[in-house]
XYZ file of C-alpha atoms in Angstrom:
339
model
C 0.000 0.000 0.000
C 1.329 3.430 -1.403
C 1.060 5.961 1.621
C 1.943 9.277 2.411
C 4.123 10.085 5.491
C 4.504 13.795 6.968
C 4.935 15.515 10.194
C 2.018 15.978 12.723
C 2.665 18.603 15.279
C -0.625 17.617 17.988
C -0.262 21.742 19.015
C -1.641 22.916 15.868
C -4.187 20.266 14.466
C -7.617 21.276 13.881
C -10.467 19.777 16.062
C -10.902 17.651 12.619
C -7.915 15.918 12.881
C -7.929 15.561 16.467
C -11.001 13.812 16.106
C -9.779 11.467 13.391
C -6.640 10.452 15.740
C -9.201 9.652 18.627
C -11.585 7.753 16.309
C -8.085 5.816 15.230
C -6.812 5.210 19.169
C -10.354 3.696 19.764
C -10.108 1.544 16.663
C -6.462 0.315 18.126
C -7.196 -0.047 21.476
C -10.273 -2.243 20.980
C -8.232 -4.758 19.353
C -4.531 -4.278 20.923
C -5.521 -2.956 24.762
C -9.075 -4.728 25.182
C -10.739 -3.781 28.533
C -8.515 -0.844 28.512
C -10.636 2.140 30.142
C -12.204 4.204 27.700
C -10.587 7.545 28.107
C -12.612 10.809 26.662
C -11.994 12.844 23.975
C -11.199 15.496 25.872
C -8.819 13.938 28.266
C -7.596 12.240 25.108
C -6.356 15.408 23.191
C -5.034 16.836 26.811
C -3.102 13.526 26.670
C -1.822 13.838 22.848
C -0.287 17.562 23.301
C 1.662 17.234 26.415
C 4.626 16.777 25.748
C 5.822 13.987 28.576
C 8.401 16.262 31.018
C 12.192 15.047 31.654
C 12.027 12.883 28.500
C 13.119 14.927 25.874
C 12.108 15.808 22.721
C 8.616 14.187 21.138
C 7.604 14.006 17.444
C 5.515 12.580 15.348
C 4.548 11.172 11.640
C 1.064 10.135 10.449
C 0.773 8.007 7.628
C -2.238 8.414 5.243
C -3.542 6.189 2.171
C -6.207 8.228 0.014
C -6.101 10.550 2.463
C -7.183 8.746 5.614
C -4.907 8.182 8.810
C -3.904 4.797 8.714
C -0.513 4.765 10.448
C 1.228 6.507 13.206
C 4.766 7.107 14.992
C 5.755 9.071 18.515
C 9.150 9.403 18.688
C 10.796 10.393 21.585
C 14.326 11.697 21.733
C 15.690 11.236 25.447
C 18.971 13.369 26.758
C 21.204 12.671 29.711
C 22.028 8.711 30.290
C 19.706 7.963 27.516
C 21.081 10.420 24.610
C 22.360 6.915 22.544
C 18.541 5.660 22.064
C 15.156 7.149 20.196
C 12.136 5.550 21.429
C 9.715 5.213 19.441
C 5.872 3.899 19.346
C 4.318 2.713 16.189
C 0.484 2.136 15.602
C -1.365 0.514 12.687
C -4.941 0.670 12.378
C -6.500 -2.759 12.243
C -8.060 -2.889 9.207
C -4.629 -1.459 7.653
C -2.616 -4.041 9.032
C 0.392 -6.438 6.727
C 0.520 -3.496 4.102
C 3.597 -2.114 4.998
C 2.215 0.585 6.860
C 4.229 -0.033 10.012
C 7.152 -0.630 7.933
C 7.060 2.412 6.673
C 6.944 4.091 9.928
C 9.248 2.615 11.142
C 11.636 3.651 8.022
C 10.458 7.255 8.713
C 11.196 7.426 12.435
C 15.170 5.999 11.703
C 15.478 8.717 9.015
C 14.214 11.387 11.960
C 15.918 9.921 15.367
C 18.749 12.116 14.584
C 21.293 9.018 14.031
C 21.370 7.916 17.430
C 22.851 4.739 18.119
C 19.787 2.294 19.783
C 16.354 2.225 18.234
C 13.916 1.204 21.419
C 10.382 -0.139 20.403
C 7.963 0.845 23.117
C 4.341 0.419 23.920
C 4.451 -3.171 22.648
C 1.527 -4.716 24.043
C 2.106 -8.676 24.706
C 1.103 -11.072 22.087
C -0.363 -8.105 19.676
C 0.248 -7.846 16.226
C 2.907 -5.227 16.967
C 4.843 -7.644 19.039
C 5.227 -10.267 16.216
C 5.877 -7.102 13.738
C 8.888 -6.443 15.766
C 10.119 -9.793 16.381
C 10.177 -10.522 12.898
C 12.573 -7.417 12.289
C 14.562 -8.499 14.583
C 13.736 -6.283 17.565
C 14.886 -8.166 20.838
C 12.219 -8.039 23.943
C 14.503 -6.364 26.586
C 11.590 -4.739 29.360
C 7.747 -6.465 30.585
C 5.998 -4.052 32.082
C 2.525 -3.950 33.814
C 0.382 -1.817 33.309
C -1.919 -0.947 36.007
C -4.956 1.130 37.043
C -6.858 2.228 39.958
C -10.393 2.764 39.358
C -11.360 5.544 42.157
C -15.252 4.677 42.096
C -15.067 0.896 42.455
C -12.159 1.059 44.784
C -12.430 0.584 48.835
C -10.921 3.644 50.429
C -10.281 1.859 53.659
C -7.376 -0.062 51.739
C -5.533 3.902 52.156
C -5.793 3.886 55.837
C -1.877 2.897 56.162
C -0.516 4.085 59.600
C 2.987 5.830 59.492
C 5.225 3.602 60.382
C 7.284 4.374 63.439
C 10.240 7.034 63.402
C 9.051 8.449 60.237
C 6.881 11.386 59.454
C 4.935 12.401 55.983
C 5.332 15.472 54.379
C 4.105 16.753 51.064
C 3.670 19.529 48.418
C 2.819 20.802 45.279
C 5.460 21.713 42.547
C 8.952 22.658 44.102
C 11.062 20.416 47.122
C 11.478 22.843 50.288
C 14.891 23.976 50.204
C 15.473 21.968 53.513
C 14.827 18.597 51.701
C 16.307 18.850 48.259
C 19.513 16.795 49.285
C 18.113 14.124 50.362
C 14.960 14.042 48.130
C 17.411 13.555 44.878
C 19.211 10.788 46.823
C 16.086 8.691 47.643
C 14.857 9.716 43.815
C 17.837 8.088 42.685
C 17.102 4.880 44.777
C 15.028 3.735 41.948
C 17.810 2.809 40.479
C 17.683 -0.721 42.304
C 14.550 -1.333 40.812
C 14.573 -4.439 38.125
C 14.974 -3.491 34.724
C 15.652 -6.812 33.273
C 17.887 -6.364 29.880
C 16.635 -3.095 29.043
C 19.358 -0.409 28.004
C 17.323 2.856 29.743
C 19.201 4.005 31.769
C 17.207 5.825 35.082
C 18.507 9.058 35.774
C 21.200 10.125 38.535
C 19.326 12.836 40.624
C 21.057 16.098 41.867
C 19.494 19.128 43.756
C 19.859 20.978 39.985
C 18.410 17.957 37.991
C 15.364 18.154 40.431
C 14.680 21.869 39.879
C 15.780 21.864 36.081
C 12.913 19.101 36.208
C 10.698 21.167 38.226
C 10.809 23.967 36.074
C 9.986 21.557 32.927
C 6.969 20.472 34.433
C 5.710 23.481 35.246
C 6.536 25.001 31.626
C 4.383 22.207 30.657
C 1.495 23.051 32.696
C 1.921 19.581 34.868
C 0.871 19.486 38.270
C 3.230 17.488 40.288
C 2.684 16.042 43.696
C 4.853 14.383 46.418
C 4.327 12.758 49.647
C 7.861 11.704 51.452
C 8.368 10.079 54.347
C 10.703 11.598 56.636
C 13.120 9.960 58.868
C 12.736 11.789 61.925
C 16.163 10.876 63.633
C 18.133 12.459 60.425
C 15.775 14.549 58.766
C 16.077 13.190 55.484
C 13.951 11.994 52.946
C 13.746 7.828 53.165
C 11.012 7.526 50.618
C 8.742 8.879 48.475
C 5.908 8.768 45.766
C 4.650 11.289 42.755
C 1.353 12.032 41.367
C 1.530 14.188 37.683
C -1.717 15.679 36.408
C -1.706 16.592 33.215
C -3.231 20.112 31.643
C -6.646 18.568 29.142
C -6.483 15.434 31.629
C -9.598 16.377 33.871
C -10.030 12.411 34.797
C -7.109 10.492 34.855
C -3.759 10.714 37.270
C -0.717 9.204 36.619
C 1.539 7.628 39.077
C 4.678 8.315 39.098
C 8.252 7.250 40.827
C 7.591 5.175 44.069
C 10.924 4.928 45.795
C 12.615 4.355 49.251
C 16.279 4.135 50.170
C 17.646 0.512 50.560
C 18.422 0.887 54.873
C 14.832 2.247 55.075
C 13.285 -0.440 53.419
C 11.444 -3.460 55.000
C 8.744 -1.559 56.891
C 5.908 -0.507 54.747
C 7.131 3.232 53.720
C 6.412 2.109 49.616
C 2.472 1.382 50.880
C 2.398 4.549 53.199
C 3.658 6.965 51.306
C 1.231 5.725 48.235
C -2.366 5.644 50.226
C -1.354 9.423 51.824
C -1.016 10.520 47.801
C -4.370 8.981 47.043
C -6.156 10.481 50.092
C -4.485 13.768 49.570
C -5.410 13.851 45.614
C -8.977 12.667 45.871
C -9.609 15.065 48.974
C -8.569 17.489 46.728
C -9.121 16.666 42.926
C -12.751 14.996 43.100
C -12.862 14.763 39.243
C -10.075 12.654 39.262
C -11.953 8.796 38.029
C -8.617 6.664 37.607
C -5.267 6.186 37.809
C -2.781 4.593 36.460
C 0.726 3.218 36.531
C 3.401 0.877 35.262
C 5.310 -1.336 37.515
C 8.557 -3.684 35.533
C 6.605 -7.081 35.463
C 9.508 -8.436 37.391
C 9.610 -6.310 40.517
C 6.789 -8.432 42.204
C 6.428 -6.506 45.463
C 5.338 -2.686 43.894
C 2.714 -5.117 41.669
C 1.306 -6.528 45.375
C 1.778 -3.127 46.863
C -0.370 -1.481 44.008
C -2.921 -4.479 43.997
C -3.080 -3.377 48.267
C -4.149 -0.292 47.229
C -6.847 -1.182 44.630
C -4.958 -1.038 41.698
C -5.837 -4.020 38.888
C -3.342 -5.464 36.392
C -4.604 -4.719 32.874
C -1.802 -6.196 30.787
C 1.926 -6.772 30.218
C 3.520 -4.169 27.395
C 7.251 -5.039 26.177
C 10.424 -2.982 25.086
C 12.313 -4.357 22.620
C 15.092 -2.955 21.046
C 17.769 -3.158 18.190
C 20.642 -1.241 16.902
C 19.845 1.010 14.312
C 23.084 0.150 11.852
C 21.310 -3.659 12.065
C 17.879 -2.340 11.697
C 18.390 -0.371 8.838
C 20.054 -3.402 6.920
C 16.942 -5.386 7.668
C 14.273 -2.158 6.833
C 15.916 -3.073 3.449
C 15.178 -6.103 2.720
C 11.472 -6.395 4.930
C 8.897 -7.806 3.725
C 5.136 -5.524 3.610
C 3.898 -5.154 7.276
């Protein structure tokens, strides 16, 4: 199938192409993400123009064939630790499927990801069509990850009535650290480090004091909300864990989870669980609209999956990374068959 590949910049479509994209996600979800929450149109277009903060730089191509969207690619160009890899996402509309659609894409998002070195495949729900797609050009599956959502209606409350676990204290804000807990803050961010990442090549960043304001700022360029509960240590006063929320500008009804970390000596008494059911009392006491939210855990790290199941969160599915260099990939993009 001959198509036509260009640019879409999300910031400037008209209401009739935003339409047409949400008419395609709810054509693609229904066969790649069944049972996945049906999210609005409105939360859907806040969703499609923010740009995700502390990731870098986002663009995308749209594929059309007679002038309907058939095809598209987000590509996401990370900095820091991660400057050697473009991520990228590609979608197919069902009925457009094994016509070289994704091929193409995937051709056009190479061309675009600036030459960098590792071509990361993400999104890939498990046993889709897009997971055999990139097995068969030789993408390797590096990352499982769950996905996971809370809805706030059907959920028991009770399950957030987590007492504070001796020696430690809860604190929380909106937007920037206090000055008197910066240090330490970007030291337990960092402890996320030890979480499992299997064979994956991303690479979590290595927080500073600057990195968290220079990230602070970001978010709040972007219009996203960001909130933190941390638990205190109330012999040192330092951070030992903490949890974020992000609400995004055009998202009335959906949070998303964030970070859940806590420093390896504080570990083994419940701060992960604490810190977590103080965020959801704190948002819901405060942003009633809120309906769901949601969160991905690596499919590996067992204990945030049971933690998150504590608090009312259900596992929708498992979604894959895969990954291949892009030298390799673009020998192969030559000689692939229509996808």
């Amino acid at each position: 199938m001959i198509v036509d590949i260009h640019p879409f910049d999300p910031n400037q479509a008209l209401d009739g192409e935003l339409a047409e994209h949400y008419d395609f996600a709810l054509a693609t979800y229904e066969v790649d993400r069944p049972n996945e929450p049906v999210v609005d149109y409105h939360d859907f277009v806040g969703r499609l123009r923010t740009r995700p903060a502390g990731i870098g730089e986002q663009r995308f191509w749209v594929a059309r064939h007679n002038g309907r969207l058939v095809g598209i690619v987000d590509l996401l160009l990370p900095s820091s630790e991660n400057a050697n890899m473009t991520i990228i996402q590609v979608q197919v509309r069902p009925d457009a499927r094994r016509r070289g659609i994704g091929t193409s894409l995937l051709r056009a998002a190479v061309q675009h990801g600036d030459g960098r070195d590792l071509i990361v495949g993400a999104g890939i729900c498990e046993g889709s069509d897009g997971e055999r797609w990139a097995g068969a050009l030789g993408f390797v599956t590096t990352t499982r990850i769950a996905r996971q959502v809370l809805d706030v209606s059907g959920t028991d409350v009770a399950l957030w009535h987590i007492p504070i676990p001796a020696g430690y204290r809860l604190e929380r804000w909106v937007g920037a650290v206090p000055d008197a807990l910066i240090e330490s803050y970007a030291q337990a961010r960092t402890a996320i480090t030890d979480a499992p990442m299997n064979e994956s090549s991303y690479r979590h960043p290595v927080w500073t004091a600057e990195r968290v304001r220079e990230a602070e700022a970001e978010a709040a360029a972007s219009g996203i909300e960001q909130r933190v509960v941390v638990a205190v240590h109330e012999n040192t006063g330092t951070v030992a864990g903490l949890t974020e929320i992000a609400l995004h500008p055009g998202m009335l009804g959906e949070a998303s989870q964030r970070d859940t970390a806590v420093l390896a000596r504080h570990r083994g008494h419940g701060l992960g669980r604490c810190v977590k059911a103080a965020m959801m009392k704190w948002l819901l006491a405060e942003q009633s609209g809120i309906a769901r939210v949601s969160t991905t855990t690596d499919a590996s790290n067992s204990h945030m999956i049971e933690v998150n199941h504590q608090l009312g969160y259900r596992t929708l599915r498992v979604m894959t990374s895969a990954e291949s260099r892009r030298a390799d990939l673009e020998q192969r993009l030559n000689l692939a068959s229509p996808r």
